[in-house]
Coordinates of C-alpha atoms in Angstrom, one line a residue:
M1 CA 95.1 80.1 86.2
T2 CA 98.3 78.2 87.0
T3 CA 100.3 77.8 90.2
S4 CA 103.6 76.3 91.1
S5 CA 105.2 75.7 94.5
R6 CA 107.4 77.7 96.8
T7 CA 109.4 76.9 99.8
G8 CA 108.6 79.0 102.9
N9 CA 110.8 79.8 105.9
T10 CA 109.7 76.6 107.6
G11 CA 110.9 74.5 104.7
T12 CA 107.3 73.5 103.7
T13 CA 106.0 74.0 100.3
A14 CA 102.8 75.9 99.4
P15 CA 101.3 77.1 96.1
T16 CA 102.4 80.4 94.7
P17 CA 99.7 83.0 94.5
A18 CA 97.1 82.7 91.8
L19 CA 97.3 85.7 89.4
L20 CA 93.9 87.0 88.8
R21 CA 93.2 89.7 86.2
T22 CA 89.4 90.0 86.1
A23 CA 86.6 90.4 88.6
A24 CA 85.2 87.2 87.2
E25 CA 88.4 85.3 88.1
L26 CA 88.3 86.9 91.5
D27 CA 84.7 85.8 92.0
A28 CA 85.7 82.2 91.0
L29 CA 88.5 82.1 93.6
P30 CA 87.4 79.4 96.1
R31 CA 86.9 80.8 99.5
P32 CA 87.6 78.4 102.4
A33 CA 84.4 77.6 104.3
G34 CA 84.3 79.2 107.8
A35 CA 87.7 80.8 107.3
E36 CA 88.6 84.5 107.0
R37 CA 89.8 86.4 104.0
A38 CA 92.4 89.1 104.5
V39 CA 93.2 91.7 101.9
V40 CA 96.3 93.9 101.4
M41 CA 95.8 96.7 98.8
T42 CA 98.9 98.0 97.0
M43 CA 99.9 99.9 93.9
G44 CA 102.7 97.4 93.2
A45 CA 106.4 97.9 93.4
L46 CA 106.3 95.8 96.5
H47 CA 109.0 96.2 99.2
E48 CA 109.6 94.9 102.7
G49 CA 106.9 97.2 104.0
H50 CA 104.3 95.5 101.8
A51 CA 105.7 92.1 102.7
T52 CA 105.2 93.0 106.4
L53 CA 101.6 93.8 105.6
I54 CA 101.1 90.5 103.8
R55 CA 102.8 88.5 106.6
T56 CA 100.6 90.3 109.2
A57 CA 97.5 89.4 107.1
R58 CA 98.7 85.8 106.8
E59 CA 99.0 85.5 110.6
A60 CA 95.6 87.1 111.2
A61 CA 93.9 84.9 108.6
G62 CA 95.5 81.8 110.0
P63 CA 96.6 78.7 108.1
D64 CA 93.1 77.9 106.9
G65 CA 92.3 81.5 105.9
Q66 CA 93.0 83.3 102.6
V67 CA 95.2 86.3 101.8
V68 CA 94.5 88.3 98.7
V69 CA 96.9 91.1 97.6
T70 CA 95.7 93.7 95.1
V71 CA 98.1 95.3 92.7
F72 CA 96.6 98.3 90.9
V73 CA 98.1 101.7 90.0
N74 CA 95.0 103.8 90.4
P75 CA 95.0 106.8 87.9
L76 CA 92.4 108.6 90.0
Q77 CA 95.1 109.2 92.7
F78 CA 97.5 111.0 90.4
G79 CA 97.2 114.7 89.7
E80 CA 99.7 114.7 86.8
A81 CA 100.0 112.2 84.0
A82 CA 103.8 112.3 84.3
D83 CA 103.6 111.1 87.9
L84 CA 101.3 108.2 86.8
D85 CA 103.6 107.2 84.0
R86 CA 106.6 107.4 86.3
Y87 CA 105.2 105.1 89.0
P88 CA 107.1 101.8 88.8
R89 CA 105.4 98.7 87.5
T90 CA 107.1 95.5 88.6
L91 CA 104.5 92.7 88.5
D92 CA 106.8 89.7 88.2
A93 CA 108.8 90.9 91.2
D94 CA 105.6 91.7 93.1
L95 CA 104.4 88.1 92.6
A96 CA 107.6 86.8 94.0
T97 CA 107.4 89.1 97.0
A98 CA 103.7 88.2 97.6
A99 CA 104.6 84.5 97.4
A100 CA 107.4 84.7 99.9
A101 CA 105.2 86.6 102.3
G102 CA 102.4 84.1 102.2
A103 CA 99.7 85.4 99.8
D104 CA 97.2 83.0 98.3
A105 CA 96.2 85.2 95.3
V106 CA 97.2 88.4 93.6
F107 CA 94.5 90.5 92.0
A108 CA 96.1 92.7 89.3
P109 CA 93.4 94.1 87.1
G110 CA 93.9 96.6 84.3
V111 CA 92.4 100.0 84.3
D112 CA 89.6 99.0 82.0
E113 CA 88.6 96.2 84.4
V114 CA 88.4 98.5 87.4
Y115 CA 86.8 101.4 85.5
P116 CA 84.9 100.0 82.6
G117 CA 83.7 102.8 80.3
G118 CA 86.2 105.3 81.6
E119 CA 86.6 107.2 84.9
P120 CA 83.6 106.7 87.2
Q121 CA 81.0 109.4 87.4
V122 CA 80.1 108.6 91.0
R123 CA 82.9 108.7 93.5
I124 CA 83.6 108.7 97.2
T125 CA 84.3 112.2 98.6
A126 CA 86.8 112.4 101.4
G127 CA 85.2 115.4 103.1
P128 CA 87.0 118.0 105.2
M129 CA 89.7 115.6 106.4
G130 CA 90.6 114.8 102.8
E131 CA 91.4 118.5 102.2
R132 CA 94.1 118.8 104.8
L133 CA 97.8 118.1 104.5
E134 CA 98.1 115.5 101.7
G135 CA 94.7 116.6 100.4
A136 CA 95.8 120.2 100.2
S137 CA 99.0 119.3 98.5
R138 CA 97.4 116.8 96.1
P139 CA 93.8 118.0 95.4
G140 CA 91.4 115.1 94.6
H141 CA 94.0 112.5 95.7
F142 CA 91.9 111.1 98.6
D143 CA 88.7 111.1 96.6
G144 CA 90.4 108.9 94.1
M145 CA 92.0 106.7 96.8
L146 CA 88.7 106.1 98.6
T147 CA 86.8 105.4 95.4
V148 CA 89.2 102.6 94.4
V149 CA 89.4 101.3 98.0
A150 CA 85.6 101.1 98.1
K151 CA 85.6 99.2 94.8
L152 CA 88.3 96.8 95.8
L153 CA 86.6 96.1 99.1
H154 CA 83.4 95.2 97.2
L155 CA 85.3 93.1 94.7
T156 CA 87.5 91.2 97.2
R157 CA 84.9 91.0 100.0
P158 CA 87.4 90.6 102.9
D159 CA 86.8 90.1 106.5
E160 CA 89.8 92.3 107.4
A161 CA 91.9 94.7 105.3
F162 CA 95.4 95.8 106.3
Y163 CA 97.1 99.2 105.6
G164 CA 100.4 100.7 106.6
Q165 CA 100.5 103.4 109.2
K166 CA 103.1 105.2 107.1
D167 CA 100.1 106.6 105.1
A168 CA 98.5 107.7 108.3
Q169 CA 96.0 110.1 106.7
Q170 CA 95.0 107.5 104.2
L171 CA 94.5 104.9 106.9
A172 CA 92.4 107.4 108.9
L173 CA 90.2 108.2 105.9
I174 CA 89.6 104.5 105.1
T175 CA 88.7 103.8 108.7
R176 CA 86.3 106.7 108.7
M177 CA 84.7 105.6 105.3
V178 CA 84.2 102.1 106.5
R179 CA 82.5 103.3 109.7
D180 CA 80.5 106.1 108.1
L181 CA 79.2 104.0 105.2
N182 CA 78.8 100.7 107.1
F183 CA 81.2 98.5 105.2
G184 CA 81.3 95.1 106.8
V185 CA 85.1 94.9 107.1
R186 CA 87.7 95.4 109.9
I187 CA 90.4 97.9 109.1
T188 CA 93.8 97.2 110.7
G189 CA 96.8 99.5 110.6
V190 CA 100.3 98.1 110.6
P191 CA 103.3 100.0 111.9
T192 CA 105.7 101.7 109.5
V193 CA 108.7 99.6 108.3
R194 CA 112.0 101.4 108.0
D195 CA 115.4 100.7 106.5
P196 CA 118.3 100.5 109.0
D197 CA 119.1 104.1 108.4
G198 CA 115.6 105.1 109.5
L199 CA 114.1 106.1 106.2
A200 CA 110.5 104.8 105.9
L201 CA 110.2 102.2 103.1
S202 CA 108.5 103.6 100.0
S203 CA 108.3 102.6 96.4
R204 CA 109.5 106.2 95.7
N205 CA 112.8 105.7 97.5
R206 CA 114.3 104.0 94.4
F207 CA 114.3 107.4 92.7
L208 CA 116.7 109.0 95.3
S209 CA 120.3 109.3 94.5
P210 CA 122.7 108.4 97.3
Q211 CA 123.2 112.2 98.0
E212 CA 119.4 112.8 98.0
R213 CA 118.8 109.9 100.3
H214 CA 121.3 111.4 102.7
T215 CA 119.2 114.6 102.7
A216 CA 116.0 112.6 103.0
L217 CA 117.1 111.1 106.3
A218 CA 116.3 114.5 107.9
L219 CA 112.6 113.3 107.8
P220 CA 113.0 110.4 110.3
R221 CA 115.6 112.3 112.3
A222 CA 113.2 115.2 112.8
L223 CA 110.4 112.8 113.8
F224 CA 112.4 110.8 116.3
A225 CA 114.1 113.9 117.7
A226 CA 110.7 115.3 118.4
Q227 CA 109.6 112.1 120.0
D228 CA 112.7 112.1 122.2
R229 CA 112.1 115.7 123.1
L230 CA 108.5 115.0 124.2
A231 CA 109.6 111.9 126.3
A232 CA 112.4 113.9 127.9
Q233 CA 110.1 116.9 128.7
Q234 CA 107.4 114.7 130.1
A235 CA 109.8 112.8 132.2
L236 CA 111.3 116.0 133.5
H237 CA 107.9 117.4 134.4
E238 CA 107.1 114.2 136.3
R239 CA 110.3 114.6 138.3
A240 CA 109.6 118.2 138.9
K241 CA 106.1 117.4 140.3
A242 CA 107.6 114.7 142.5
T243 CA 110.1 117.1 143.9
A244 CA 107.7 120.0 144.5
P245 CA 104.2 118.4 144.9
G246 CA 101.5 121.0 144.3
G247 CA 104.2 123.6 143.6
D248 CA 105.3 125.3 140.5
R249 CA 107.1 123.2 137.9
A250 CA 110.1 125.5 137.4
A251 CA 110.7 125.5 141.2
G252 CA 110.7 121.8 141.2
L253 CA 113.2 121.6 138.4
N254 CA 115.4 124.1 140.2
K255 CA 115.4 121.8 143.2
L256 CA 116.7 119.1 141.0
G257 CA 119.6 121.3 140.1
E258 CA 118.7 121.4 136.4
A259 CA 118.8 125.1 135.9
R260 CA 118.9 125.0 132.1
A261 CA 115.9 122.7 131.9
A262 CA 114.2 124.7 134.5
A263 CA 114.6 127.9 132.6
D264 CA 113.3 126.3 129.4
A265 CA 110.3 124.8 131.3
Q266 CA 109.6 128.1 133.0
A267 CA 109.6 130.0 129.7
V268 CA 107.2 127.5 128.2
A269 CA 105.0 127.6 131.3
L270 CA 104.7 131.3 131.1
A271 CA 103.4 131.1 127.5
R272 CA 101.0 128.2 127.9
P273 CA 99.9 125.5 130.4
N274 CA 102.0 122.7 128.9
G275 CA 104.0 123.7 125.9
A276 CA 104.9 120.2 124.8
P277 CA 103.2 120.5 121.3
A278 CA 105.3 123.7 120.7
A279 CA 108.5 121.9 121.8
V280 CA 107.7 119.0 119.5
R281 CA 107.1 121.2 116.5
A282 CA 110.2 123.3 117.1
T283 CA 112.5 120.3 117.5
A284 CA 111.4 118.7 114.3
R285 CA 111.4 122.0 112.4
A286 CA 115.0 122.8 113.4
I287 CA 116.3 119.6 111.8
L288 CA 114.2 120.1 108.6
E289 CA 115.3 123.7 108.2
E290 CA 118.9 122.6 108.5
A291 CA 118.4 120.1 105.7
A292 CA 116.6 122.8 103.6
A293 CA 119.6 125.1 103.9
R294 CA 122.0 122.7 102.3
D295 CA 123.7 123.9 99.1
R296 CA 123.4 120.6 97.3
H297 CA 120.3 118.4 97.3
P298 CA 118.3 120.5 99.7
L299 CA 115.1 119.4 101.3
V300 CA 112.0 121.4 100.2
L301 CA 109.4 121.2 103.0
D302 CA 105.8 120.8 102.0
Y303 CA 104.4 120.6 105.5
L304 CA 105.2 119.7 109.1
A305 CA 102.0 119.2 111.2
L306 CA 101.1 117.9 114.6
V307 CA 97.5 116.7 114.2
D308 CA 94.7 114.9 115.9
P309 CA 94.5 111.3 114.5
A310 CA 90.7 111.4 114.5
D311 CA 90.3 114.2 111.9
F312 CA 93.9 115.6 111.1
T313 CA 93.2 119.0 112.6
E314 CA 96.2 120.8 114.2
I315 CA 96.8 120.0 117.9
P316 CA 96.7 123.3 119.9
D317 CA 99.8 124.3 121.8
D318 CA 98.1 123.9 125.2
R319 CA 97.2 120.3 124.6
E320 CA 98.2 118.4 127.8
S321 CA 97.1 114.9 127.0
G322 CA 95.9 112.6 124.3
D323 CA 97.2 111.0 121.0
A324 CA 98.6 112.9 118.1
I325 CA 100.4 112.3 114.8
L326 CA 103.5 114.3 113.8
A327 CA 103.4 114.2 110.0
V328 CA 105.9 115.6 107.4
A329 CA 106.0 115.8 103.7
A330 CA 109.0 117.1 101.6
R331 CA 110.5 116.9 98.2
V332 CA 114.2 115.9 97.7
G333 CA 115.1 116.4 94.1
E334 CA 112.2 115.2 92.0
T335 CA 111.0 112.8 94.7
R336 CA 108.2 113.6 97.2
L337 CA 108.3 111.7 100.5
I338 CA 106.0 111.5 103.5
D339 CA 106.5 110.2 107.0
N340 CA 104.9 110.4 110.4
I341 CA 105.2 109.2 113.9
P342 CA 102.4 108.6 116.6
L343 CA 102.8 110.5 119.8
T344 CA 101.0 110.5 123.2
F345 CA 100.9 113.6 125.3
G346 CA 100.6 113.3 129.1
A347 CA 102.2 109.9 129.3
L348 CA 105.8 108.8 129.7
T349 CA 107.0 107.0 126.5

């Protein structure tokens, strides 16, 4: 394998990543004694989101550690051959991105290398969590994902592996698999990276026309509007409690002279103890429905769900505290997009 040199942001030079094509080459990759190996798994078509993962892995591994990036378009994760064929392959550009972000090696095997003799007969099953949301929309997707992640974890043998929180359900399932099956690796989630307009970075964004991208911005708008609604509602409730300690929330709001907010809070209070989950869902859904009603390039909603991050079951409307994930999936034109945002109920954000 050959390497050249690159110049980093500090002006120092370092070797470009070694390109490894086989498991034997990966096994032969020298591993620094006493240092950690960090792995970032991708399907290629690397963008700034992937670069952020690699930089995070580089920082975690330290200057003496090792960062390995995998590039493999896993056929087990695609329900239709057309989707698999359409997925972008940009290995030369991926190598450049990996180099700039600080990777030491890129493992880019072919399908025959990962699945010698054809598709594996024994696979990882994602279980009930893998049948919800993305799993319901893409049957078998998570079984295929976990199977290849398990194989790549065995092949790369990392101390720590990094995954983006944009794929929140995927991250949750990998974390659960590692815990349930006693993999000796730490799993670390890295926050979603967004373009300046708010759209979460994705390899699929390149398929959006300018007009479709404009429609797609409804996804982050819906999520952040819901986050703002939750923060405002929780702040208002805290003010109400401070104004009328031990009294009723609507009365406290009325004392603040916020009649409209008081009426809203009172209506919610009559229906359920808290009502914040319902408000979050309604706020996001209103924005998504507006985008769906457009005459040109409408958004076609797949799901909007407020779920428990532990198992991706729906959060009940009377939830008063705890963590949640507001997740959305939709199609704009021929492109399917997903996004999510973490929320915490019962705490000012």
